[in-house]
């Protein structure tokens, strides 16, 4: 860790947790038909097999705060890596349906932990000037993991006949995750704990040496004093006692708004939606992967290089506004029965805007806005809210899009898109009104910012 590349190397290792996040959640996409045939599943059972990992994600998010505080950020990532490995092996060898579901839930717990701890680790080792871009790398890794597993699944499907795929091939799809999971587990042995966790545990000498190693040639004494000051109230670990309930509410709202603006509608239901836009004979699933995936990845890369230059607020406000406009346009076209292939432009605009803003930047903010003493606990709660909102949106969209439903018949399918568009406009207002700019500040300086805001609000209340 003696060079300036140290932080980049650490980020690449920890971002493997993000890659496994994307890999694990998307690996089932290529195996659904084979699973249905092999286990003779009803549509309800197949749906639960696909969504059961979300149960694990919620559990993982709930326990990630305690595990990352007790065992360390690296320790929690070790747990996630082991769970990914167990899930990959277990999902590949089951002889019955419920065994398969249990192992998918285990993988989901790994996703829930990694989704919280990976960005937190990166934020705690990154210098303030580059923190936004480095944390955004984790979101890039998630999307990259999804694309990688699509091509892995496609390659496995080409190996044998359809009968082979239904009986054996699908097992190779899940087993393929052992490669990135094993690599992640091994590489974690070669990274340190974060300076802030070491300081929190009273291991000051180690923390100081690591802080200096992460910033070679720089004087880190001021930053070290800030870290010590932020941890000086160890008798007040409670979020409420620490006076940070307002910050937690902002974190929860950012998490929920990232989901209720409709991103998973396109990630999970794009084939269904795109088929409705056009009668084209193009393979819709391939269209989704190539276009939506490529746009998502490309604009996340743009966010990595711009979030520390332009700041968090401008990217999120512009992105949320473009997302809202796209959703409202799609909803209006559906309502007026003006559906056509041209709407793919609005889908791609929406995906690009999300990838530039709410996708990576929400994770950046969640990783950096919470004070050292409560970061694990608060981030765990915010990520739990995110997975809960993910589940809510994923479950309600098919209901609102059911052609037999009153909502669908009344609004001709436009209602859910209008709803997500309204949430997008509210997101712009919420960010403008309550989310401060955080670029270029140390985590401890941000903590002081929240304390100052609270002091000002307190004085205003007195007068």
mmCIF file with all atom_site columns, C-alpha atoms in Angstrom, residues 51-193:
data_model
loop_
_atom_site.group_PDB
_atom_site.id
_atom_site.type_symbol
_atom_site.label_atom_id
_atom_site.label_alt_id
_atom_site.label_comp_id
_atom_site.label_asym_id
_atom_site.label_entity_id
_atom_site.label_seq_id
_atom_site.pdbx_PDB_ins_code
_atom_site.Cartn_x
_atom_site.Cartn_y
_atom_site.Cartn_z
_atom_site.occupancy
_atom_site.B_iso_or_equiv
_atom_site.pdbx_formal_charge
_atom_site.auth_seq_id
_atom_site.auth_comp_id
_atom_site.auth_asym_id
_atom_site.auth_atom_id
_atom_site.pdbx_PDB_model_num
ATOM 1   C CA . UNK A 1 51  ? -37.761 -13.706 -6.337  1.00 0.00 ? 51  UNK A CA 1
ATOM 2   C CA . UNK A 1 52  ? -36.683 -15.755 -3.301  1.00 0.00 ? 52  UNK A CA 1
ATOM 3   C CA . UNK A 1 53  ? -33.228 -14.165 -3.425  1.00 0.00 ? 53  UNK A CA 1
ATOM 4   C CA . UNK A 1 54  ? -34.928 -10.858 -2.515  1.00 0.00 ? 54  UNK A CA 1
ATOM 5   C CA . UNK A 1 55  ? -35.889 -12.382 0.854   1.00 0.00 ? 55  UNK A CA 1
ATOM 6   C CA . UNK A 1 56  ? -32.207 -13.045 1.439   1.00 0.00 ? 56  UNK A CA 1
ATOM 7   C CA . UNK A 1 57  ? -31.326 -9.510  0.322   1.00 0.00 ? 57  UNK A CA 1
ATOM 8   C CA . UNK A 1 58  ? -33.617 -8.031  2.982   1.00 0.00 ? 58  UNK A CA 1
ATOM 9   C CA . UNK A 1 59  ? -32.123 -10.326 5.653   1.00 0.00 ? 59  UNK A CA 1
ATOM 10  C CA . UNK A 1 60  ? -28.595 -9.477  4.502   1.00 0.00 ? 60  UNK A CA 1
ATOM 11  C CA . UNK A 1 61  ? -29.291 -5.750  4.644   1.00 0.00 ? 61  UNK A CA 1
ATOM 12  C CA . UNK A 1 62  ? -30.648 -6.109  8.196   1.00 0.00 ? 62  UNK A CA 1
ATOM 13  C CA . UNK A 1 63  ? -27.619 -7.998  9.527   1.00 0.00 ? 63  UNK A CA 1
ATOM 14  C CA . UNK A 1 64  ? -24.978 -6.084  7.553   1.00 0.00 ? 64  UNK A CA 1
ATOM 15  C CA . UNK A 1 65  ? -24.833 -3.209  10.021  1.00 0.00 ? 65  UNK A CA 1
ATOM 16  C CA . UNK A 1 66  ? -24.114 -5.376  13.040  1.00 0.00 ? 66  UNK A CA 1
ATOM 17  C CA . UNK A 1 67  ? -21.716 -7.695  11.197  1.00 0.00 ? 67  UNK A CA 1
ATOM 18  C CA . UNK A 1 68  ? -19.677 -4.835  9.684   1.00 0.00 ? 68  UNK A CA 1
ATOM 19  C CA . UNK A 1 69  ? -19.405 -3.198  13.112  1.00 0.00 ? 69  UNK A CA 1
ATOM 20  C CA . UNK A 1 70  ? -18.560 -6.375  14.988  1.00 0.00 ? 70  UNK A CA 1
ATOM 21  C CA . UNK A 1 71  ? -16.316 -8.158  12.464  1.00 0.00 ? 71  UNK A CA 1
ATOM 22  C CA . UNK A 1 72  ? -15.123 -5.173  10.464  1.00 0.00 ? 72  UNK A CA 1
ATOM 23  C CA . UNK A 1 73  ? -15.831 -4.051  6.917   1.00 0.00 ? 73  UNK A CA 1
ATOM 24  C CA . UNK A 1 74  ? -13.452 -6.674  5.515   1.00 0.00 ? 74  UNK A CA 1
ATOM 25  C CA . UNK A 1 75  ? -14.873 -9.313  7.873   1.00 0.00 ? 75  UNK A CA 1
ATOM 26  C CA . UNK A 1 76  ? -18.403 -8.649  6.639   1.00 0.00 ? 76  UNK A CA 1
ATOM 27  C CA . UNK A 1 77  ? -17.195 -8.933  3.034   1.00 0.00 ? 77  UNK A CA 1
ATOM 28  C CA . UNK A 1 78  ? -15.610 -12.303 3.918   1.00 0.00 ? 78  UNK A CA 1
ATOM 29  C CA . UNK A 1 79  ? -19.021 -13.460 5.145   1.00 0.00 ? 79  UNK A CA 1
ATOM 30  C CA . UNK A 1 80  ? -20.653 -12.246 1.916   1.00 0.00 ? 80  UNK A CA 1
ATOM 31  C CA . UNK A 1 81  ? -18.010 -14.006 -0.219  1.00 0.00 ? 81  UNK A CA 1
ATOM 32  C CA . UNK A 1 82  ? -18.556 -17.290 1.648   1.00 0.00 ? 82  UNK A CA 1
ATOM 33  C CA . UNK A 1 83  ? -22.321 -16.982 1.209   1.00 0.00 ? 83  UNK A CA 1
ATOM 34  C CA . UNK A 1 84  ? -21.887 -16.352 -2.539  1.00 0.00 ? 84  UNK A CA 1
ATOM 35  C CA . UNK A 1 85  ? -19.680 -19.443 -2.793  1.00 0.00 ? 85  UNK A CA 1
ATOM 36  C CA . UNK A 1 86  ? -22.086 -21.640 -0.779  1.00 0.00 ? 86  UNK A CA 1
ATOM 37  C CA . UNK A 1 87  ? -25.039 -20.412 -2.835  1.00 0.00 ? 87  UNK A CA 1
ATOM 38  C CA . UNK A 1 88  ? -23.264 -21.014 -6.149  1.00 0.00 ? 88  UNK A CA 1
ATOM 39  C CA . UNK A 1 89  ? -22.416 -24.607 -5.223  1.00 0.00 ? 89  UNK A CA 1
ATOM 40  C CA . UNK A 1 90  ? -25.739 -25.324 -3.494  1.00 0.00 ? 90  UNK A CA 1
ATOM 41  C CA . UNK A 1 91  ? -27.861 -23.880 -6.323  1.00 0.00 ? 91  UNK A CA 1
ATOM 42  C CA . UNK A 1 92  ? -26.034 -26.077 -8.829  1.00 0.00 ? 92  UNK A CA 1
ATOM 43  C CA . UNK A 1 93  ? -26.577 -29.448 -7.119  1.00 0.00 ? 93  UNK A CA 1
ATOM 44  C CA . UNK A 1 94  ? -30.129 -29.576 -5.656  1.00 0.00 ? 94  UNK A CA 1
ATOM 45  C CA . UNK A 1 95  ? -32.389 -32.531 -6.329  1.00 0.00 ? 95  UNK A CA 1
ATOM 46  C CA . UNK A 1 96  ? -35.571 -30.778 -5.190  1.00 0.00 ? 96  UNK A CA 1
ATOM 47  C CA . UNK A 1 97  ? -37.180 -27.371 -5.502  1.00 0.00 ? 97  UNK A CA 1
ATOM 48  C CA . UNK A 1 98  ? -37.042 -26.247 -1.865  1.00 0.00 ? 98  UNK A CA 1
ATOM 49  C CA . UNK A 1 99  ? -33.339 -27.012 -1.521  1.00 0.00 ? 99  UNK A CA 1
ATOM 50  C CA . UNK A 1 100 ? -32.766 -24.784 -4.540  1.00 0.00 ? 100 UNK A CA 1
ATOM 51  C CA . UNK A 1 101 ? -34.827 -21.967 -2.961  1.00 0.00 ? 101 UNK A CA 1
ATOM 52  C CA . UNK A 1 102 ? -32.869 -22.180 0.321   1.00 0.00 ? 102 UNK A CA 1
ATOM 53  C CA . UNK A 1 103 ? -29.553 -21.773 -1.501  1.00 0.00 ? 103 UNK A CA 1
ATOM 54  C CA . UNK A 1 104 ? -30.928 -18.841 -3.522  1.00 0.00 ? 104 UNK A CA 1
ATOM 55  C CA . UNK A 1 105 ? -31.936 -17.153 -0.263  1.00 0.00 ? 105 UNK A CA 1
ATOM 56  C CA . UNK A 1 106 ? -28.393 -17.757 1.076   1.00 0.00 ? 106 UNK A CA 1
ATOM 57  C CA . UNK A 1 107 ? -27.015 -16.028 -2.016  1.00 0.00 ? 107 UNK A CA 1
ATOM 58  C CA . UNK A 1 108 ? -29.478 -13.189 -1.459  1.00 0.00 ? 108 UNK A CA 1
ATOM 59  C CA . UNK A 1 109 ? -28.111 -12.673 2.064   1.00 0.00 ? 109 UNK A CA 1
ATOM 60  C CA . UNK A 1 110 ? -24.661 -12.295 0.492   1.00 0.00 ? 110 UNK A CA 1
ATOM 61  C CA . UNK A 1 111 ? -26.079 -9.725  -1.937  1.00 0.00 ? 111 UNK A CA 1
ATOM 62  C CA . UNK A 1 112 ? -27.726 -7.806  0.925   1.00 0.00 ? 112 UNK A CA 1
ATOM 63  C CA . UNK A 1 113 ? -24.456 -7.628  2.868   1.00 0.00 ? 113 UNK A CA 1
ATOM 64  C CA . UNK A 1 114 ? -22.295 -6.750  -0.156  1.00 0.00 ? 114 UNK A CA 1
ATOM 65  C CA . UNK A 1 115 ? -24.752 -4.092  -1.345  1.00 0.00 ? 115 UNK A CA 1
ATOM 66  C CA . UNK A 1 116 ? -24.183 -2.207  1.911   1.00 0.00 ? 116 UNK A CA 1
ATOM 67  C CA . UNK A 1 117 ? -20.585 -2.990  2.877   1.00 0.00 ? 117 UNK A CA 1
ATOM 68  C CA . UNK A 1 118 ? -18.803 -2.682  -0.498  1.00 0.00 ? 118 UNK A CA 1
ATOM 69  C CA . UNK A 1 119 ? -19.649 1.010   -1.063  1.00 0.00 ? 119 UNK A CA 1
ATOM 70  C CA . UNK A 1 120 ? -19.052 1.760   2.631   1.00 0.00 ? 120 UNK A CA 1
ATOM 71  C CA . UNK A 1 121 ? -15.571 0.208   2.538   1.00 0.00 ? 121 UNK A CA 1
ATOM 72  C CA . UNK A 1 122 ? -14.647 2.186   -0.592  1.00 0.00 ? 122 UNK A CA 1
ATOM 73  C CA . UNK A 1 123 ? -15.944 5.438   0.931   1.00 0.00 ? 123 UNK A CA 1
ATOM 74  C CA . UNK A 1 124 ? -13.904 4.871   4.094   1.00 0.00 ? 124 UNK A CA 1
ATOM 75  C CA . UNK A 1 125 ? -10.591 4.373   2.265   1.00 0.00 ? 125 UNK A CA 1
ATOM 76  C CA . UNK A 1 126 ? -11.050 6.856   -0.615  1.00 0.00 ? 126 UNK A CA 1
ATOM 77  C CA . UNK A 1 127 ? -9.615  10.400  -0.538  1.00 0.00 ? 127 UNK A CA 1
ATOM 78  C CA . UNK A 1 128 ? -12.363 13.085  -0.556  1.00 0.00 ? 128 UNK A CA 1
ATOM 79  C CA . UNK A 1 129 ? -11.476 14.373  -4.045  1.00 0.00 ? 129 UNK A CA 1
ATOM 80  C CA . UNK A 1 130 ? -11.977 10.943  -5.653  1.00 0.00 ? 130 UNK A CA 1
ATOM 81  C CA . UNK A 1 131 ? -14.516 9.326   -3.330  1.00 0.00 ? 131 UNK A CA 1
ATOM 82  C CA . UNK A 1 132 ? -17.550 9.831   -5.563  1.00 0.00 ? 132 UNK A CA 1
ATOM 83  C CA . UNK A 1 133 ? -15.994 8.240   -8.634  1.00 0.00 ? 133 UNK A CA 1
ATOM 84  C CA . UNK A 1 134 ? -14.496 5.350   -6.678  1.00 0.00 ? 134 UNK A CA 1
ATOM 85  C CA . UNK A 1 135 ? -17.773 4.506   -4.907  1.00 0.00 ? 135 UNK A CA 1
ATOM 86  C CA . UNK A 1 136 ? -19.594 4.748   -8.248  1.00 0.00 ? 136 UNK A CA 1
ATOM 87  C CA . UNK A 1 137 ? -17.246 2.003   -9.516  1.00 0.00 ? 137 UNK A CA 1
ATOM 88  C CA . UNK A 1 138 ? -19.252 -0.382  -7.349  1.00 0.00 ? 138 UNK A CA 1
ATOM 89  C CA . UNK A 1 139 ? -22.439 0.416   -9.310  1.00 0.00 ? 139 UNK A CA 1
ATOM 90  C CA . UNK A 1 140 ? -20.496 -0.089  -12.552 1.00 0.00 ? 140 UNK A CA 1
ATOM 91  C CA . UNK A 1 141 ? -19.386 -3.494  -11.249 1.00 0.00 ? 141 UNK A CA 1
ATOM 92  C CA . UNK A 1 142 ? -23.010 -4.464  -10.447 1.00 0.00 ? 142 UNK A CA 1
ATOM 93  C CA . UNK A 1 143 ? -24.145 -3.741  -13.999 1.00 0.00 ? 143 UNK A CA 1
ATOM 94  C CA . UNK A 1 144 ? -21.020 -5.356  -15.453 1.00 0.00 ? 144 UNK A CA 1
ATOM 95  C CA . UNK A 1 145 ? -21.761 -8.487  -13.394 1.00 0.00 ? 145 UNK A CA 1
ATOM 96  C CA . UNK A 1 146 ? -25.248 -8.645  -14.902 1.00 0.00 ? 146 UNK A CA 1
ATOM 97  C CA . UNK A 1 147 ? -23.878 -8.395  -18.430 1.00 0.00 ? 147 UNK A CA 1
ATOM 98  C CA . UNK A 1 148 ? -21.136 -10.954 -17.782 1.00 0.00 ? 148 UNK A CA 1
ATOM 99  C CA . UNK A 1 149 ? -23.571 -13.571 -16.499 1.00 0.00 ? 149 UNK A CA 1
ATOM 100 C CA . UNK A 1 150 ? -25.854 -13.034 -19.495 1.00 0.00 ? 150 UNK A CA 1
ATOM 101 C CA . UNK A 1 151 ? -23.032 -13.988 -21.853 1.00 0.00 ? 151 UNK A CA 1
ATOM 102 C CA . UNK A 1 152 ? -21.965 -16.843 -19.555 1.00 0.00 ? 152 UNK A CA 1
ATOM 103 C CA . UNK A 1 153 ? -25.512 -18.214 -19.598 1.00 0.00 ? 153 UNK A CA 1
ATOM 104 C CA . UNK A 1 154 ? -25.696 -17.793 -23.369 1.00 0.00 ? 154 UNK A CA 1
ATOM 105 C CA . UNK A 1 155 ? -22.377 -19.628 -23.828 1.00 0.00 ? 155 UNK A CA 1
ATOM 106 C CA . UNK A 1 156 ? -23.507 -22.511 -21.596 1.00 0.00 ? 156 UNK A CA 1
ATOM 107 C CA . UNK A 1 157 ? -26.803 -22.770 -23.496 1.00 0.00 ? 157 UNK A CA 1
ATOM 108 C CA . UNK A 1 158 ? -24.849 -23.237 -26.750 1.00 0.00 ? 158 UNK A CA 1
ATOM 109 C CA . UNK A 1 159 ? -22.879 -26.217 -25.373 1.00 0.00 ? 159 UNK A CA 1
ATOM 110 C CA . UNK A 1 160 ? -25.606 -28.843 -25.699 1.00 0.00 ? 160 UNK A CA 1
ATOM 111 C CA . UNK A 1 161 ? -29.165 -29.575 -26.759 1.00 0.00 ? 161 UNK A CA 1
ATOM 112 C CA . UNK A 1 162 ? -32.282 -28.109 -25.148 1.00 0.00 ? 162 UNK A CA 1
ATOM 113 C CA . UNK A 1 163 ? -32.806 -31.422 -23.359 1.00 0.00 ? 163 UNK A CA 1
ATOM 114 C CA . UNK A 1 164 ? -29.269 -31.221 -21.919 1.00 0.00 ? 164 UNK A CA 1
ATOM 115 C CA . UNK A 1 165 ? -29.887 -27.645 -20.822 1.00 0.00 ? 165 UNK A CA 1
ATOM 116 C CA . UNK A 1 166 ? -33.137 -28.588 -19.049 1.00 0.00 ? 166 UNK A CA 1
ATOM 117 C CA . UNK A 1 167 ? -31.545 -31.520 -17.231 1.00 0.00 ? 167 UNK A CA 1
ATOM 118 C CA . UNK A 1 168 ? -27.933 -30.456 -16.595 1.00 0.00 ? 168 UNK A CA 1
ATOM 119 C CA . UNK A 1 169 ? -26.941 -27.208 -18.332 1.00 0.00 ? 169 UNK A CA 1
ATOM 120 C CA . UNK A 1 170 ? -28.743 -24.906 -15.898 1.00 0.00 ? 170 UNK A CA 1
ATOM 121 C CA . UNK A 1 171 ? -26.575 -26.302 -13.094 1.00 0.00 ? 171 UNK A CA 1
ATOM 122 C CA . UNK A 1 172 ? -23.455 -24.987 -14.871 1.00 0.00 ? 172 UNK A CA 1
ATOM 123 C CA . UNK A 1 173 ? -25.026 -21.504 -14.933 1.00 0.00 ? 173 UNK A CA 1
ATOM 124 C CA . UNK A 1 174 ? -25.273 -21.361 -11.151 1.00 0.00 ? 174 UNK A CA 1
ATOM 125 C CA . UNK A 1 175 ? -21.952 -23.172 -10.647 1.00 0.00 ? 175 UNK A CA 1
ATOM 126 C CA . UNK A 1 176 ? -20.207 -20.535 -12.804 1.00 0.00 ? 176 UNK A CA 1
ATOM 127 C CA . UNK A 1 177 ? -20.571 -18.081 -9.915  1.00 0.00 ? 177 UNK A CA 1
ATOM 128 C CA . UNK A 1 178 ? -17.999 -20.076 -7.940  1.00 0.00 ? 178 UNK A CA 1
ATOM 129 C CA . UNK A 1 179 ? -15.254 -18.505 -10.097 1.00 0.00 ? 179 UNK A CA 1
ATOM 130 C CA . UNK A 1 180 ? -15.849 -14.812 -9.192  1.00 0.00 ? 180 UNK A CA 1
ATOM 131 C CA . UNK A 1 181 ? -16.914 -15.783 -5.637  1.00 0.00 ? 181 UNK A CA 1
ATOM 132 C CA . UNK A 1 182 ? -13.722 -17.806 -5.087  1.00 0.00 ? 182 UNK A CA 1
ATOM 133 C CA . UNK A 1 183 ? -11.592 -15.005 -6.542  1.00 0.00 ? 183 UNK A CA 1
ATOM 134 C CA . UNK A 1 184 ? -13.307 -12.458 -4.276  1.00 0.00 ? 184 UNK A CA 1
ATOM 135 C CA . UNK A 1 185 ? -12.721 -14.629 -1.207  1.00 0.00 ? 185 UNK A CA 1
ATOM 136 C CA . UNK A 1 186 ? -9.008  -15.066 -1.990  1.00 0.00 ? 186 UNK A CA 1
ATOM 137 C CA . UNK A 1 187 ? -8.356  -11.394 -2.796  1.00 0.00 ? 187 UNK A CA 1
ATOM 138 C CA . UNK A 1 188 ? -9.995  -10.266 0.471   1.00 0.00 ? 188 UNK A CA 1
ATOM 139 C CA . UNK A 1 189 ? -7.007  -11.795 2.306   1.00 0.00 ? 189 UNK A CA 1
ATOM 140 C CA . UNK A 1 190 ? -4.803  -9.149  0.681   1.00 0.00 ? 190 UNK A CA 1
ATOM 141 C CA . UNK A 1 191 ? -6.716  -6.002  1.669   1.00 0.00 ? 191 UNK A CA 1
ATOM 142 C CA . UNK A 1 192 ? -6.673  -4.245  5.060   1.00 0.00 ? 192 UNK A CA 1
ATOM 143 C CA . UNK A 1 193 ? -9.466  -3.091  7.298   1.00 0.00 ? 193 UNK A CA 1
#
